[in-house]
XYZ file of C-alpha atoms in Angstrom:
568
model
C -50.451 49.298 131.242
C -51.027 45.384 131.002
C -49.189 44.671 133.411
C -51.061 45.780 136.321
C -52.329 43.662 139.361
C -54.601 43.771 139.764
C -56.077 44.183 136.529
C -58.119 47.977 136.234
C -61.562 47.781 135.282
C -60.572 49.917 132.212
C -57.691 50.685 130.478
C -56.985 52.572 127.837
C -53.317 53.092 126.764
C -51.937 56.042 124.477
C -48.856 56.743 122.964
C -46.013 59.096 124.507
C -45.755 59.108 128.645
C -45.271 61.797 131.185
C -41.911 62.143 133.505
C -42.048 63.011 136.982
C -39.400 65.444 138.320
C -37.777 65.508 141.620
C -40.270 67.156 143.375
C -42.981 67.394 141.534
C -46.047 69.050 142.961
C -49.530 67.215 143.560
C -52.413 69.673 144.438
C -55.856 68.980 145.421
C -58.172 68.657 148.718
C -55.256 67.628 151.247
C -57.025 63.769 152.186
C -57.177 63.250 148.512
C -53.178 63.939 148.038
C -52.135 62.996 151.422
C -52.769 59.120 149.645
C -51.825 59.590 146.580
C -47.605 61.098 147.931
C -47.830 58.119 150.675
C -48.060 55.779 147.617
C -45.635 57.640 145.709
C -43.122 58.313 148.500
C -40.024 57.359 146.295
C -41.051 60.818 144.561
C -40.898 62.856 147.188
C -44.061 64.785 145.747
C -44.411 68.202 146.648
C -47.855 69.409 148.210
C -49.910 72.531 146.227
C -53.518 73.375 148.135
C -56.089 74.316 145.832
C -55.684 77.717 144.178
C -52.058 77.642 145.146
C -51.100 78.052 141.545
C -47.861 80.047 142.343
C -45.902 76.620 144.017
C -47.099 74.503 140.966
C -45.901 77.205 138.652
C -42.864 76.925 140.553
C -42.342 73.370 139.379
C -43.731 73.675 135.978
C -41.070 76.868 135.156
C -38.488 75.369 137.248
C -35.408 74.254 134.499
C -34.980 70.873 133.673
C -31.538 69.892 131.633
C -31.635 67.999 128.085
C -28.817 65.883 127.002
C -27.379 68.732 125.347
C -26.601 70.780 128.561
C -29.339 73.355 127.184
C -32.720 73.927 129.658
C -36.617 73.237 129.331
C -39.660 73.589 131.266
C -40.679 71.219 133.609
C -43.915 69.779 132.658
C -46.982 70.317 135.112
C -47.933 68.221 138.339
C -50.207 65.555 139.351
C -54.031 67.359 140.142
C -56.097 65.115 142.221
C -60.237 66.210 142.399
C -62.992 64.836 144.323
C -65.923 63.315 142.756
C -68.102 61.349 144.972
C -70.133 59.871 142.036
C -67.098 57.313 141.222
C -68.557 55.141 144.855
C -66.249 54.239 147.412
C -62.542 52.992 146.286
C -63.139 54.428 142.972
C -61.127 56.786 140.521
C -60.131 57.755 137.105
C -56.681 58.393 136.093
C -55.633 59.712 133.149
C -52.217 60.947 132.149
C -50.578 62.838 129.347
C -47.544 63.666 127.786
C -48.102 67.494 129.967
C -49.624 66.588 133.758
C -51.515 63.259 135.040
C -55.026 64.026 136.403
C -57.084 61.788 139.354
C -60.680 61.502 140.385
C -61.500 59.773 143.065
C -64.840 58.584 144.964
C -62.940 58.949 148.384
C -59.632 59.353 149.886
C -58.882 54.804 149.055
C -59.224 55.970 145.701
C -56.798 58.672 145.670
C -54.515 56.291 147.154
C -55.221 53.408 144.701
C -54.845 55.853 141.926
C -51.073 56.507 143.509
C -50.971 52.969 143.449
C -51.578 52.179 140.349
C -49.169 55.050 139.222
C -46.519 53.712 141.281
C -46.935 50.001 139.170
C -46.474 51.864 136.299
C -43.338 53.614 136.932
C -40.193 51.217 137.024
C -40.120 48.771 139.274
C -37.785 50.756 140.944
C -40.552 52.777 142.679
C -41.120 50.065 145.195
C -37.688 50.919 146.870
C -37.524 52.695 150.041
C -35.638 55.614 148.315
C -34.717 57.145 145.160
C -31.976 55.179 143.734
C -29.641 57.585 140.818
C -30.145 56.871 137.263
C -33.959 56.340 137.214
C -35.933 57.750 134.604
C -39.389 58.179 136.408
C -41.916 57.608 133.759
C -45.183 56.387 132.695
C -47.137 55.576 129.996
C -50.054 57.791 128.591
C -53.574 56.598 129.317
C -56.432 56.043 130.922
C -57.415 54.340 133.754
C -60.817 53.699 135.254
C -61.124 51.390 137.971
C -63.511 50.301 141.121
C -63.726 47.187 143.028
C -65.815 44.407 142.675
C -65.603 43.047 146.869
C -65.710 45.485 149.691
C -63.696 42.935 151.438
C -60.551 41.731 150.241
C -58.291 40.732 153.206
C -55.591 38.834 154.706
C -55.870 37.190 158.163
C -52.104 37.315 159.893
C -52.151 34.798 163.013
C -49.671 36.353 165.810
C -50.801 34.218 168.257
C -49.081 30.908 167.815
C -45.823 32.776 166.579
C -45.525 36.367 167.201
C -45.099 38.846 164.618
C -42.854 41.865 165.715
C -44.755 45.730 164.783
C -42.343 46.109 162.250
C -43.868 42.636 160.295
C -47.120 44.010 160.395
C -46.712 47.163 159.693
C -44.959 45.820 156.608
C -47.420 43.917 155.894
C -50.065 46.388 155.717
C -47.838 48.316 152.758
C -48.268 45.208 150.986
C -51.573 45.047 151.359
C -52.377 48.220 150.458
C -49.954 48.044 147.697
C -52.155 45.094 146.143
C -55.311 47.232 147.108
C -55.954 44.877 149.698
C -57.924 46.768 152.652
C -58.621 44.578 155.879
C -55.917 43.184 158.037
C -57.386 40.416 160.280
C -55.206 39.929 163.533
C -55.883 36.809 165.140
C -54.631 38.132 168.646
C -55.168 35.490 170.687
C -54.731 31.150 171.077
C -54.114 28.573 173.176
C -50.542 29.318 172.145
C -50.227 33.036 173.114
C -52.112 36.595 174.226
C -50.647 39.216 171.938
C -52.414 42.244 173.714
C -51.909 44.547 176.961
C -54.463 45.114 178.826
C -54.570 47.317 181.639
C -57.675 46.035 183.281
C -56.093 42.263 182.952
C -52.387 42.822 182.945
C -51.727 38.812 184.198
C -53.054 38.508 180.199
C -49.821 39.706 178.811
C -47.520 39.052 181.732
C -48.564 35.151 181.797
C -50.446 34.415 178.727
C -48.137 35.991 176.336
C -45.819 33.722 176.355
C -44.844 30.121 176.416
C -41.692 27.552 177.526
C -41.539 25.946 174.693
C -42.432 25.313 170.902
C -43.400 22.057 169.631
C -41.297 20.352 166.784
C -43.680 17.454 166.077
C -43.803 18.355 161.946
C -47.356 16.083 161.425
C -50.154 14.203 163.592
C -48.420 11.436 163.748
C -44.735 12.625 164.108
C -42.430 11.948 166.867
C -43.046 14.347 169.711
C -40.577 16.710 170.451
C -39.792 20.765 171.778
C -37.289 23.140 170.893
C -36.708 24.088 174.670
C -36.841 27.714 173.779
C -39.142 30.014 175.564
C -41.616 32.293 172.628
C -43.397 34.735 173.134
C -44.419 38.646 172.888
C -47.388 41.066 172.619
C -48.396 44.189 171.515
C -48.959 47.646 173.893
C -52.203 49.247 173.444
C -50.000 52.231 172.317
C -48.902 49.567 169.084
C -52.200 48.714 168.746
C -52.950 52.840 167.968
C -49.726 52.991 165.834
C -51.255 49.745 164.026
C -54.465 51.551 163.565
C -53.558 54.622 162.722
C -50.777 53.367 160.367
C -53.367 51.214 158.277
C -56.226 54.070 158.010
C -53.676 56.208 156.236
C -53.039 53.083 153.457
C -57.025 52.496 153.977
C -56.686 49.409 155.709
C -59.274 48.156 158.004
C -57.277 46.009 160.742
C -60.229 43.683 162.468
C -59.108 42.483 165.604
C -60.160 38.987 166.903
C -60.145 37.813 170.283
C -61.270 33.968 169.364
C -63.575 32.733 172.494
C -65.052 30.846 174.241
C -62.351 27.774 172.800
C -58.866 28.411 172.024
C -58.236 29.574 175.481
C -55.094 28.118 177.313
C -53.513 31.613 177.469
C -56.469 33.140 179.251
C -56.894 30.751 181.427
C -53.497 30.504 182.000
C -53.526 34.112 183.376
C -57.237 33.860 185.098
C -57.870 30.496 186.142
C -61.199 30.946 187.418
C -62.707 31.994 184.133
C -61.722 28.428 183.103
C -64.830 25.878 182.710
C -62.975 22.771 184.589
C -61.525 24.958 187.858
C -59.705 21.650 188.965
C -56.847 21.434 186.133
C -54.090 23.692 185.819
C -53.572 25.372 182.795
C -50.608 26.741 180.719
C -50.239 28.311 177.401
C -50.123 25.444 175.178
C -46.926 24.530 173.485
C -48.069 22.564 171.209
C -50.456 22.989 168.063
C -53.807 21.229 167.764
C -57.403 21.663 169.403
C -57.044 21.854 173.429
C -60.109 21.152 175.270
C -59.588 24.431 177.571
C -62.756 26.035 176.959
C -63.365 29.554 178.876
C -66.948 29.601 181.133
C -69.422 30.971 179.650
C -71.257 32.875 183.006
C -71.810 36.592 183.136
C -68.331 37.153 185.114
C -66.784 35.569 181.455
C -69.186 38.597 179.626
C -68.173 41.154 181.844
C -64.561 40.095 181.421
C -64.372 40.322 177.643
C -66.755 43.302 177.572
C -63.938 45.166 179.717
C -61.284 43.693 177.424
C -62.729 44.786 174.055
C -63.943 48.163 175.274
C -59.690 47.979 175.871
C -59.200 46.985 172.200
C -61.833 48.918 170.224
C -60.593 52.256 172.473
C -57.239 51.776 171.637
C -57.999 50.996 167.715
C -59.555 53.766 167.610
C -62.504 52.399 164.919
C -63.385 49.011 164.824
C -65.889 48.624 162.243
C -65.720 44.878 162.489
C -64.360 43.151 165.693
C -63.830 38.936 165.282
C -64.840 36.691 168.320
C -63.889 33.394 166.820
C -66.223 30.903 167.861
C -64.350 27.821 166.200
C -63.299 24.761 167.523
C -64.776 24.216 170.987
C -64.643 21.114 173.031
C -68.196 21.541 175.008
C -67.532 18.664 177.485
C -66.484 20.823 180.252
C -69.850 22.821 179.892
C -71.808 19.811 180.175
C -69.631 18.421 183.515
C -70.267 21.438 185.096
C -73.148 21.647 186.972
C -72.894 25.554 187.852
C -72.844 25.911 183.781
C -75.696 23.259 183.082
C -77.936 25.353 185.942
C -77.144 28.569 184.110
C -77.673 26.935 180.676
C -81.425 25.988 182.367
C -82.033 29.170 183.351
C -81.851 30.387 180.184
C -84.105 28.566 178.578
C -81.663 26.691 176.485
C -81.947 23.140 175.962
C -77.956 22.004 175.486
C -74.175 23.357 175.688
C -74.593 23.901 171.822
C -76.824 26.215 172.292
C -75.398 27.886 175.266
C -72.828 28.470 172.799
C -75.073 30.134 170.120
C -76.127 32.208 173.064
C -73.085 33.682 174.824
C -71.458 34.483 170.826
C -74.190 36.604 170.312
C -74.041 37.838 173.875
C -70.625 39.272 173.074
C -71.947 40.289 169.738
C -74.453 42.379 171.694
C -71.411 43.943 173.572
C -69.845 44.868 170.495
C -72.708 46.568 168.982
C -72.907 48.933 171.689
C -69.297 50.472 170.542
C -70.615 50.198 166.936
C -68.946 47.173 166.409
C -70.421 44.091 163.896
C -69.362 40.441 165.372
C -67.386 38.109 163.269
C -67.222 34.379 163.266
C -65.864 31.437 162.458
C -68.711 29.073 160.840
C -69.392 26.734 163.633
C -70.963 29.806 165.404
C -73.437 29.918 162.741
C -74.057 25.601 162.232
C -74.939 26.420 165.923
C -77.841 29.158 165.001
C -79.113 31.995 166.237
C -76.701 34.391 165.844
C -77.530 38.317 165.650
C -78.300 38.912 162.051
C -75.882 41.481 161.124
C -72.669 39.023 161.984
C -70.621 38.370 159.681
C -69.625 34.747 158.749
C -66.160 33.210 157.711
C -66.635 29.945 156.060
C -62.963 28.598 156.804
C -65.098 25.055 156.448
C -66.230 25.267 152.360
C -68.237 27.250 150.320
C -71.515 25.178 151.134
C -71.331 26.293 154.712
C -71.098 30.174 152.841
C -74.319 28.896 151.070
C -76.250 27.902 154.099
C -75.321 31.177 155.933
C -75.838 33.591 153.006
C -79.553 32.138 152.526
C -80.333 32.872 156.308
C -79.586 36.415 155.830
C -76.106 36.789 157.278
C -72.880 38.378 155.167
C -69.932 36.434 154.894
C -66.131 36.257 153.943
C -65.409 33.514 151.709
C -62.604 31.729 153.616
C -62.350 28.237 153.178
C -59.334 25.877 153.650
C -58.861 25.525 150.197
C -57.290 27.383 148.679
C -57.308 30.003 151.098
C -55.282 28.872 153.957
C -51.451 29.685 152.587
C -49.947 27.907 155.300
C -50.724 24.974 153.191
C -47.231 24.460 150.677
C -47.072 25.675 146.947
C -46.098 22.261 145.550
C -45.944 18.610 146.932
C -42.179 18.367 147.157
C -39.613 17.620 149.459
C -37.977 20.954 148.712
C -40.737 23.294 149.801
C -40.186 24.304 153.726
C -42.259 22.532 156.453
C -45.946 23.175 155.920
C -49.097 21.931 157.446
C -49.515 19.615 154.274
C -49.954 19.986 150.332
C -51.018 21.564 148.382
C -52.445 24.832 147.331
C -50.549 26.258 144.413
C -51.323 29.627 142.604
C -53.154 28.323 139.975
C -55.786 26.851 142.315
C -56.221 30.327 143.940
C -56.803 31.766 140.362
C -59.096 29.089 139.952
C -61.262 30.239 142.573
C -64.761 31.051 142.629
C -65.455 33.813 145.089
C -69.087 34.167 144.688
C -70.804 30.072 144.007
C -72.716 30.271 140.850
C -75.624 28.217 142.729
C -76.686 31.542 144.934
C -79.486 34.028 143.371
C -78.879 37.229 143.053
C -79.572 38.659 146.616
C -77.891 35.506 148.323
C -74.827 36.499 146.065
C -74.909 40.585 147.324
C -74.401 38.843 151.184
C -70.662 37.595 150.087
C -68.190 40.899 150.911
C -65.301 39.093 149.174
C -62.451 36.983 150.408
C -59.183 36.816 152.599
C -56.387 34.614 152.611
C -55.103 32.928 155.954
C -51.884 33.084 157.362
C -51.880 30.387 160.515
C -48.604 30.471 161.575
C -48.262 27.157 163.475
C -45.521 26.445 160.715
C -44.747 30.298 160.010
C -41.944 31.237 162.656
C -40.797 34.499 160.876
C -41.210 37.596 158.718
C -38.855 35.315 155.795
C -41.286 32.977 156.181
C -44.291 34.916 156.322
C -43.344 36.604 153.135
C -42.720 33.172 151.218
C -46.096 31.765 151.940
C -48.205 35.152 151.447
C -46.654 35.777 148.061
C -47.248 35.402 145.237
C -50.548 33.410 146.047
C -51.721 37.218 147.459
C -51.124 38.724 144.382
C -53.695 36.348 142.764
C -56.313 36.722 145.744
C -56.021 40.559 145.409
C -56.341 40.097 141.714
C -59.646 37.893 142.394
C -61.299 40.445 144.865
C -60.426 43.596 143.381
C -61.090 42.459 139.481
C -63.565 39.497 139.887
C -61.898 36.949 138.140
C -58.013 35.981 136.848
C -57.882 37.337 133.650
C -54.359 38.667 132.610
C -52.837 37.783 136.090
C -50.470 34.938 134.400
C -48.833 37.234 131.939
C -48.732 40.227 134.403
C -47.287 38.578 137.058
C -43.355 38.461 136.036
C -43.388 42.181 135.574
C -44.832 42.152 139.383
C -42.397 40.200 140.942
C -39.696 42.872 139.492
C -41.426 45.224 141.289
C -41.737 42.722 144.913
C -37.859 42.025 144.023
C -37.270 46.167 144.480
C -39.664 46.255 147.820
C -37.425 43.448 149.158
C -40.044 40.683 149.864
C -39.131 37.129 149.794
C -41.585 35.756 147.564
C -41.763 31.990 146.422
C -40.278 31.974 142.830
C -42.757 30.788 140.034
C -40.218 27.976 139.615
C -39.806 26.574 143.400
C -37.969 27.739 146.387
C -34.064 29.057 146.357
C -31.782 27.250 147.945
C -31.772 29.305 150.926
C -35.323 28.792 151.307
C -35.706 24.922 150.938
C -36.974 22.854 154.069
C -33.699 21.044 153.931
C -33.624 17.682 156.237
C -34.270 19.338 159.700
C -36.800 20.198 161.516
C -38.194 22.384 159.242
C -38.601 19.650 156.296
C -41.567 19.253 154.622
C -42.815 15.471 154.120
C -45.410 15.799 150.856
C -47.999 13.111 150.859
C -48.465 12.741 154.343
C -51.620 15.744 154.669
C -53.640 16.758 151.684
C -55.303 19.740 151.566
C -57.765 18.097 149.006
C -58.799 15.344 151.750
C -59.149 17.992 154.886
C -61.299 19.807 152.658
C -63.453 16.880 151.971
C -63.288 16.212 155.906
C -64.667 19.511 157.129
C -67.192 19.929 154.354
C -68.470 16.630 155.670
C -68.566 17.397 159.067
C -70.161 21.083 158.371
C -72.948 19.339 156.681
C -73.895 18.316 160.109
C -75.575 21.318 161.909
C -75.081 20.321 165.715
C -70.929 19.548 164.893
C -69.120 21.555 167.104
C -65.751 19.578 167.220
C -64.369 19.335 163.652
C -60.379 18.268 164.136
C -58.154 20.045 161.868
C -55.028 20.255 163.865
């Protein structure tokens, strides 16, 4: 049991263990078990209701052979009980030689508790399907465990490449497999619109896809495109599927639709909700900060209202709902005179704070479908946001600070070491990356919660996510190398509170990421196979440091009217 990520709040190992049987029966309130067989689908657990003793006497009497060729009992089932006292995500799971027993605070919990029962069977238990000559068994003991972050996340970017259903689907397993429970989809970028929409449909007929990819590796690289077209989106029917598919692993996916900035592919598709009406637009091929900035007049509102009523209806839930926020170029805004007149009649004395206003405009909007805003931190260096949204300091922790002591929640999320689309080693052998480098020790290393807040400034941070930008992430092989094993330690970090145990646990984990068939980055570098080679996707170390963009945008966040920080 010490090999567990990530690391139980308790555990208390006996001696013997229990072995499942084909088809061993789980009973118990049916949202309590429905978890705990999805977790343990290699078992192919057989489902007793409450007080249905005859089915789990069934297994219990059923014959099981011994070595000998003679017959025994099958020992009992898995019991699963509700106990609402344990808090959200909680349970208690304790196993003997004779039956394994969970309690759980909710129907997370149940799952977790499968979880953690499927990390301590064989590795093995990660396949798809039973493989012959498996002994499923595990240890005697007690486990009590609860969370320490209500948040613990991953943000997938689909936007500048797109991720097929099947990657993100995937990707929720893992999540939920790490105990990992919010999926952020950045859905939209100047590079792409990932979403139907009905009301819109020149969104995903024009703005979903592009001509062309860049192949410029750095800032100052040669220019260059691949001259093949990219592109893709999902149907509000995936969306459902996506929804539906991550409540059951208790996943929260939190869709973002990043405005007013990052727009090229809306405006693409609806010119006149452009600020500058006299330049033609296209989805952008190329990564970087475009100055395309969507208007911000009522026809803009009543625009995005119609296109998140689209999203939230089709999600089903949307608890939290991300409007971005980051990275604007207000120049247009301030040429316009239509946009300075309407930024007058508000009351509001310049574009930065026409830009405070329409965020929590569309935060308004949200809150009418029960949806709390999330942003990027320039929407909060800009003020007066609505005081339940939710933060993301992708700029530094002191940003977090300022936020958390005006009253707002946030999601630690800063570049480093947070943003795994930075490489796992300065070296010429890792694959092209944005720069170097965030390795898993300085993920470990991280503080989640600054030891400078007070108490009730400290009860404002939710947790953490990791960011996958995939500017430099073209595919699921890819996607896989640069979320793992650096995940592993975030979920440790979120779930546990700090790193303890992680380094020795973590070579029993990868056997078990080796069975599920991810492509993880090996402790010791990259395989051959997965090396940037000398093309175009070779990695030049040295050239960006995530240590010196770090100092750059804590430096420009320290200035509360920046609204153009360049991280391209």
């Amino acid at each position: 049991m010490s090999d567990l990520i990530p690391r139980p709040r308790l555990v208390d190992q006996g001696s013997g263990s229990f072995e499942f049987v084909p088809r061993a029966v789980v009973s118990g309130p049916s949202d309590l078990v429905d978890g705990v067989r999805l977790a343990l689908a290699v078992l192919d657990l057989r489902y007793a209701a409450p007080g249905a003793g005859s089915v789990a006497d069934e297994a219990r009497e059923a014959p099981r052979s011994t070595s000998g060729g003679a017959s025994e009992p099958l020992s009992g089932a898995i019991t699963v009980e509700r106990d609402e006292g344990l808090g959200p995500e909680s349970y208690a799971l304790t196993v003997t030689s004779e039956a394994v027993r969970i309690t759980a605070g909710d129907a997370a919990g149940a799952l977790y508790a499968g979880q953690t029962l499927r990390q301590l069977l064989p590795p093995e238990a990660f396949r798809s399907t039973a493989v012959p000559g498996v002994r499923w068994t595990v240890p005697c003991g007690r486990v009590e465990d609860s969370p320490r972050f209500p948040w613990r996340g991953a943000h997938l970017d689909v936007a500048r490449h797109f991720m097929p259903k099947r990657e993100v689907l995937r990707m929720i397993d893992l999540l939920a497999a790490h105990k990992l429970n919010r999926l952020h989809l950045h859905l939209v970028d100047d590079q792409g619109w990932r979403v139907e929409s009905r009301a819109y449909p020149l969104l995903h007929e024009v703005g979903s896809h592009r001509a062309q990819t860049t192949t410029k590796p750095y800032r100052e690289g040669p220019e260059g495109f691949d001259g093949t077209p990219h592109g893709g989106y999902y149907t509000l029917a995936d969306l459902a599927e996506i929804a539906a598919y991550a409540r059951a692993r208790a996943v929260t996916v939190v869709p973002e639709i990043d405005v007013p900035g990052h727009a090229s592919a809306i405006v693409a598709a609806y010119p006149h909700l452009g600020a500058d009406r006299s330049k033609p637009v296209e989805v952008l091929d190329r990564w970087g900060i475009s100055p395309v900035i969507m208007s911000p007049l009522p026809e803009t509102v009543d625009f995005l209202a119609t296109v998140f009523s689209e999203v939230i209806e089709a999600l089903g839930s949307v608890p939290y709902f991300h409007i971005g926020g980051d990275e604007c170029v207000l120049d247009d805004w301030a040429a316009s005179e239509e946009i300075t007149a309407y930024q007058r009649s508000l009351g509001l004395d310049a574009p930065a704070d026409l830009h405070a206003w329409f965020l929590r405009r569309l935060a308004d909007v949200l809150a009418e479908h029960g949806s709390r805003a999330v942003v990027w931190d320039e929407a909060f260096v800009s003020g007066r946001l609505r005081e339940d949204t939710i933060v993301m300091p992708w700029r530094g922790m002191p940003v977090g600070r300022r936020a958390v002591a005006a009253g707002h929640d946030i999601v630690a999320t800063p570049v480093f070491p947070l943003y795994f689309d930075y490489a796992e080693a300065s070296s010429s052998e890792e694959p092209l990356a944005i720069g170097d480098a965030t390795t898993l020790d300085d993920v470990l290393a991280f503080e989640t919660v600054p030891g400078s807040l007070t108490p009730e400034e400290a009860s404002r941070v939710l947790g953490a996510q990791f960011q996958l930008w995939t500017e430099r992430i073209p595919d699921g092989r890819a996607l896989d190398y640069r979320a793992w094993p650096r995940g592993c330690a975030l979920a440790q970090l979120t779930w546990s509170g700090d790193a303890d145990g992680f380094t020795t646990a973590l070579p029993a984990h990868l056997a078990r990421l080796d069975a599920y068939g991810v492509e993880y980055r090996p402790l010791a570098g990259p395989h051959p196979w997965q090396r940037g080679g000398t093309g175009l996707r070779a990695h030049h170390p040295g050239e960006v440091k995530v240590r010196d963009i770090m100092r750059h945008v804590e430096e420009l966040a320290h200035d509360a009217d920046s609204t153009r920080p360049s991280l391209a």
